[in-house]
Coordinates of C-alpha atoms in Angstrom, one line a residue:
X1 CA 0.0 0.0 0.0
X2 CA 1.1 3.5 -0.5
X3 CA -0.2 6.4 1.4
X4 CA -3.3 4.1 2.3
X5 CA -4.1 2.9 -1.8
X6 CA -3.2 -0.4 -2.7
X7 CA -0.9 -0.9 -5.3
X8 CA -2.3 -3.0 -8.1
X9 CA 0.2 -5.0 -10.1
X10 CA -0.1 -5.4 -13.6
X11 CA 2.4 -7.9 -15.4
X12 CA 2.5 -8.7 -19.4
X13 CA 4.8 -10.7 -21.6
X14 CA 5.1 -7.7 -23.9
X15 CA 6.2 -5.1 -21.7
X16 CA 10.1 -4.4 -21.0
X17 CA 10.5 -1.7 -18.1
X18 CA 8.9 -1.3 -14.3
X19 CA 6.8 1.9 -14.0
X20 CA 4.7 3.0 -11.9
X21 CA 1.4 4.9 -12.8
X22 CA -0.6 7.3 -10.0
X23 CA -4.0 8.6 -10.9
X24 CA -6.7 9.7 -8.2
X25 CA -7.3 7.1 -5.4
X26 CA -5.4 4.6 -7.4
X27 CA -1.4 3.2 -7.9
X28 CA -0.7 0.5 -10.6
X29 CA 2.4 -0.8 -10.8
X30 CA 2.8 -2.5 -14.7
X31 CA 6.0 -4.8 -15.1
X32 CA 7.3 -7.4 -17.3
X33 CA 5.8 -10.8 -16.5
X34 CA 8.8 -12.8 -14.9
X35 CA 10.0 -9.5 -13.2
X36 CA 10.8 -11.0 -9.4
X37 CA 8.8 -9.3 -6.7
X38 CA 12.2 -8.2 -4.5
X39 CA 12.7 -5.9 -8.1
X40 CA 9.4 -4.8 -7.9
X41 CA 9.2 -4.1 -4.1
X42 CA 12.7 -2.3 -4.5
X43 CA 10.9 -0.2 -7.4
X44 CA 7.9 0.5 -5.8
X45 CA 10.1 2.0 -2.4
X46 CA 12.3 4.0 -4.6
X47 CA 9.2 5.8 -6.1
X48 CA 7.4 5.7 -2.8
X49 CA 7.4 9.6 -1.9
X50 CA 6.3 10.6 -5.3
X51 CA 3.8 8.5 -5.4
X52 CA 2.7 9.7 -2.3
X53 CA 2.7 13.4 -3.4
X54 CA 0.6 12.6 -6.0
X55 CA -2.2 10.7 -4.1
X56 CA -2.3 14.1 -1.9
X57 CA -2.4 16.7 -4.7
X58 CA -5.4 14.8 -6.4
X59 CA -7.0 14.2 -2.7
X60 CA -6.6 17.9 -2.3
X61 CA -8.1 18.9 -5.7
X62 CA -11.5 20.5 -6.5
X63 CA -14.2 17.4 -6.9
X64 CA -15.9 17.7 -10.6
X65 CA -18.5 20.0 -11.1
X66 CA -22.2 19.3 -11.4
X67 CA -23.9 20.3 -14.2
X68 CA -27.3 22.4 -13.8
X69 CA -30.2 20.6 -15.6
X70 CA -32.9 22.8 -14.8
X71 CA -34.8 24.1 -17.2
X72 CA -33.0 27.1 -19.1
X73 CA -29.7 26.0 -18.3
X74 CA -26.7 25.7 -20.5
X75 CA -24.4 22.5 -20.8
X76 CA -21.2 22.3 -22.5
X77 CA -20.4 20.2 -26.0
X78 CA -18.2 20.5 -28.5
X79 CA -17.8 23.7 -27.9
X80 CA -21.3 24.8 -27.9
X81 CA -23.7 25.5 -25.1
X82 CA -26.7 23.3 -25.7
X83 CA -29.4 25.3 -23.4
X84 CA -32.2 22.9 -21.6
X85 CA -35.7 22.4 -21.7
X86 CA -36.9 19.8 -19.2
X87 CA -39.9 18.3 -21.3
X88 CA -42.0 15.6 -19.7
X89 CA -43.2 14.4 -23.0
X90 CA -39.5 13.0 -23.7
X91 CA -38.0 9.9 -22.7
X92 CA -34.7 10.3 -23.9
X93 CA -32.6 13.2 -24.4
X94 CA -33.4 15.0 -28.2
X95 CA -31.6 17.6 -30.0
X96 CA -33.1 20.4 -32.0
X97 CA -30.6 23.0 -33.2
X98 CA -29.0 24.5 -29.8
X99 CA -31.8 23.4 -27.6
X100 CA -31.8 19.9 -25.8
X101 CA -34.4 18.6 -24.3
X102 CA -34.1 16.0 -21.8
X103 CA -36.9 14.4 -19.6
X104 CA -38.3 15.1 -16.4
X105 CA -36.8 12.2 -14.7
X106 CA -33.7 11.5 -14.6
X107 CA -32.3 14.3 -16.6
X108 CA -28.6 13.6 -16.0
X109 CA -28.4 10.1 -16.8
X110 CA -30.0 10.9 -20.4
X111 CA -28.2 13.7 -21.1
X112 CA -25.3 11.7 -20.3
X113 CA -26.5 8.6 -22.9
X114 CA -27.5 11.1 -25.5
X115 CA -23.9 12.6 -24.7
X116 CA -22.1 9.4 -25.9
X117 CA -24.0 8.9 -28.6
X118 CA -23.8 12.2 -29.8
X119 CA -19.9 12.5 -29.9
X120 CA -18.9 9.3 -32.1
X121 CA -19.1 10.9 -35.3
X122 CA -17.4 14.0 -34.6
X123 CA -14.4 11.8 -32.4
X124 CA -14.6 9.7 -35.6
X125 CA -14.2 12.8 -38.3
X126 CA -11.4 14.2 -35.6
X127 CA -9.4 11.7 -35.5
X128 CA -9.6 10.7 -39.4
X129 CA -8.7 14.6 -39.8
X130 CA -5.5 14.3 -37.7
X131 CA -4.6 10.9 -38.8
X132 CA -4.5 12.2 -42.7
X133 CA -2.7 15.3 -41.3
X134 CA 0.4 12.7 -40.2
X135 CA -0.2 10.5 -42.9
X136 CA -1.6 7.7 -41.2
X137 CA -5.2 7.6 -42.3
X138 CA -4.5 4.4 -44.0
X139 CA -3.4 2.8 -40.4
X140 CA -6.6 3.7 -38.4
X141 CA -9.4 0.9 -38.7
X142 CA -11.7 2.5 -35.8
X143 CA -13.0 5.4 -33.8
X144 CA -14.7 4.7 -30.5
X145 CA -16.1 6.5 -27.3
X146 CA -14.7 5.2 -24.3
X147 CA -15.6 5.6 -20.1
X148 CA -12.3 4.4 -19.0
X149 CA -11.8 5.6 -15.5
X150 CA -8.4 6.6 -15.8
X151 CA -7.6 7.2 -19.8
X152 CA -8.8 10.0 -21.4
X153 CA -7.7 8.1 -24.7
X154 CA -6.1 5.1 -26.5
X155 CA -4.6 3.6 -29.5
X156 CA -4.4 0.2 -29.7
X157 CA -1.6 -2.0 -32.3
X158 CA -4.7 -2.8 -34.7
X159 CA -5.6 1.1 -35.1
X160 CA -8.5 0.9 -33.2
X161 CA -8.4 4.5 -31.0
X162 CA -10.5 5.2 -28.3
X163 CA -11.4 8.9 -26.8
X164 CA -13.7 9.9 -23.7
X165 CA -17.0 11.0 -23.9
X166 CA -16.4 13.8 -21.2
X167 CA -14.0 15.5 -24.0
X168 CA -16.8 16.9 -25.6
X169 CA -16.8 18.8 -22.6
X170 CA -13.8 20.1 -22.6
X171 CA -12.7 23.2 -24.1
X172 CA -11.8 22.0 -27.8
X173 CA -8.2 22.7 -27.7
X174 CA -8.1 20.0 -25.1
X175 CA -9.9 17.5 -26.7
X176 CA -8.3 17.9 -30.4
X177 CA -4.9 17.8 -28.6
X178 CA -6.3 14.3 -27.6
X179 CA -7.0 13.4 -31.0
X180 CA -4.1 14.1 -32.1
X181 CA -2.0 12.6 -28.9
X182 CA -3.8 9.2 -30.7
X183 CA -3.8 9.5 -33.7
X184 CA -0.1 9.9 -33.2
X185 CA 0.3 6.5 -32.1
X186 CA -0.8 5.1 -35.6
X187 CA 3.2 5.9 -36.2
X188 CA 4.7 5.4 -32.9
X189 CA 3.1 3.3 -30.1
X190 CA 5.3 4.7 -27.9
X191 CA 6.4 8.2 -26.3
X192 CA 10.0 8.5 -28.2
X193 CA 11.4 11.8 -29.4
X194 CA 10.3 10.7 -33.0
X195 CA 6.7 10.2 -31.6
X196 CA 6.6 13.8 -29.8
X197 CA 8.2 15.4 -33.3
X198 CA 5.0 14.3 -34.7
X199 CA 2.8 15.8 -32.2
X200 CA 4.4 18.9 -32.2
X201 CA 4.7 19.0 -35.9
X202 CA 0.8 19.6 -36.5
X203 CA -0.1 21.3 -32.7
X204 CA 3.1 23.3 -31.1
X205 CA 1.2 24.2 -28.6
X206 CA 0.3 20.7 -27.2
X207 CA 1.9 21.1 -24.0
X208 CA -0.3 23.8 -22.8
X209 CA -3.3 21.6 -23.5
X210 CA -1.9 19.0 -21.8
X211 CA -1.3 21.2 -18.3
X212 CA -5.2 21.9 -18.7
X213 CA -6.2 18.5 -18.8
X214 CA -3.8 18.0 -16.0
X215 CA -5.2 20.6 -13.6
X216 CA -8.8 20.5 -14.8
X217 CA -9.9 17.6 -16.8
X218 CA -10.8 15.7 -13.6
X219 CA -13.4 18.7 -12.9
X220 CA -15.5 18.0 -16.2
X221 CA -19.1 16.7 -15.1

C-alpha cells in the first residue's frame, strides 16, 4: 500500500520496463511478466514519496463540477452551449438545433447517454482529420467513445483509437490535442522523441493543453 491505496500490479509478456502509474485514489504498478517481486518491491520504495505526493495533490483537488439541468440552463459540448428544456413528453434526451431537451426524470443520466451517442461521429471525423494530417489515415481501422476511468484516450496495435465522452466537454483545444495525442500513435506506439516530433509538428502548442487537462480535466461533469 502507498499512502493508504493499494498498489495493483499489472504484469504482461510484452512489456520491458517497471513503472509505476498514479491517478486519483489509485497506484498501478505494470511490469514485465517474470519481473521478481524483491525488483518490484525495490521499485515501488524507490518511487514511494512521489507516489505519495501525488495521491495528496489529487486528494486535495476540486471534486468535478455538477452540471445544472434545470430548465433554461446551458451545458457544454463540442464547444457549444446546448441550453435545456426539461420536457415531460420526452423519454430520452433529443436535440433540435442549440436546444436539448431531456426528460423530467432523470435528466442527467439521459443527457449523459444522448452525450455518448452524440460524440462518435465527430471523435470519428477528428481523428480521421489528424490521422490524414500525419499521414496515417490508412493505419486507423476505428474510432470509438470510451468511459475508461483513468484514460482520457487510446490507441491500440490494430488502429482501433479510443477517446472519452467527457472530452466533448472540454474546451476543444483540449480534446483535439487528444485526438491528435492518438492519432499519433498510428506511427509510434510509444512516447520516443520521434513520436513527440510528430505531435508537435501539427499542434506546437500541445503542452499547454496538456497542463489543462492536467489541472482540470478531472473537474469536467
Amino acid at each position: 500500500m502507498i499512502a493508504g491505496v493499494d498498489v495493483v500490479l499489472k504484469r504482461s509478456a510484452r512489456r520491458r520496463t517497471v513503472t509505476l502509474r498514479v491517478s486519483p485514489g489509485t497506484v498501478t504498478l505494470y511490469a514485465p511478466a517474470r519481473t521478481p517481486e524483491t525488483h518490484l518491491l525495490d521499485f515501488l520504495n524507490s518511487r514511494r514519496g512521489w507516489a505519495e505526493g501525488h495521491l495528496v495533490r489529487y486528494a486535495a483537488r476540486q471534486a468535478p463540477a455538477t452540471l445544472d439541468l434545470s430548465d433554461g440552463a446551458v451545458v457544454p459540448f463540442l464547444g457549444e452551449g446546448l441550453t435545456v428544456r426539461l420536457d415531460p413528453g420526452v423519454r430520452r434526451a433529443r436535440r433540435g438545433g442549440a436546444v436539448l431537451h431531456l426528460p423530467t426524470v432523470n435528466p442527467a443520466a439521459a443527457l449523459d447517454a444522448w452525450t455518448r451517442a452524440a460524440c462518435r461521429a465527430p471523435y470519428r471525423a477528428l481523428v480521421q482529420e489528424y490521422a490524414a494530417q500525419l499521414g496515417a489515415q490508412d493505419r486507423l481501422t476505428d474510432v470509438r467513445v470510451t468511459s475508461a476511468r483513468t484514460r482520457w484516450g487510446s490507441c491500440t496495435s490494430g488502429g482501433v483509437i479510443r477517446l472519452h465522452w467527457k472530452l466533448s466537454r472540454a474546451p476543444l483545444a483540449a480534446l483535439h490535442y487528444v485526438a491528435l495525442h492518438e492519432a499519433a500513435h498510428l506511427l509510434e506506439l510509444n512516447h520516443s522523441p520521434r513520436y513527440w516530433r510528430h505531435v508537435t509538428r501539427v499542434m506546437p502548442d500541445w503542452p499547454a493543453q496538456r497542463r489543462w487537462l492536467r489541472d482540470h480535466g478531472h473537474t469536467l461533469p
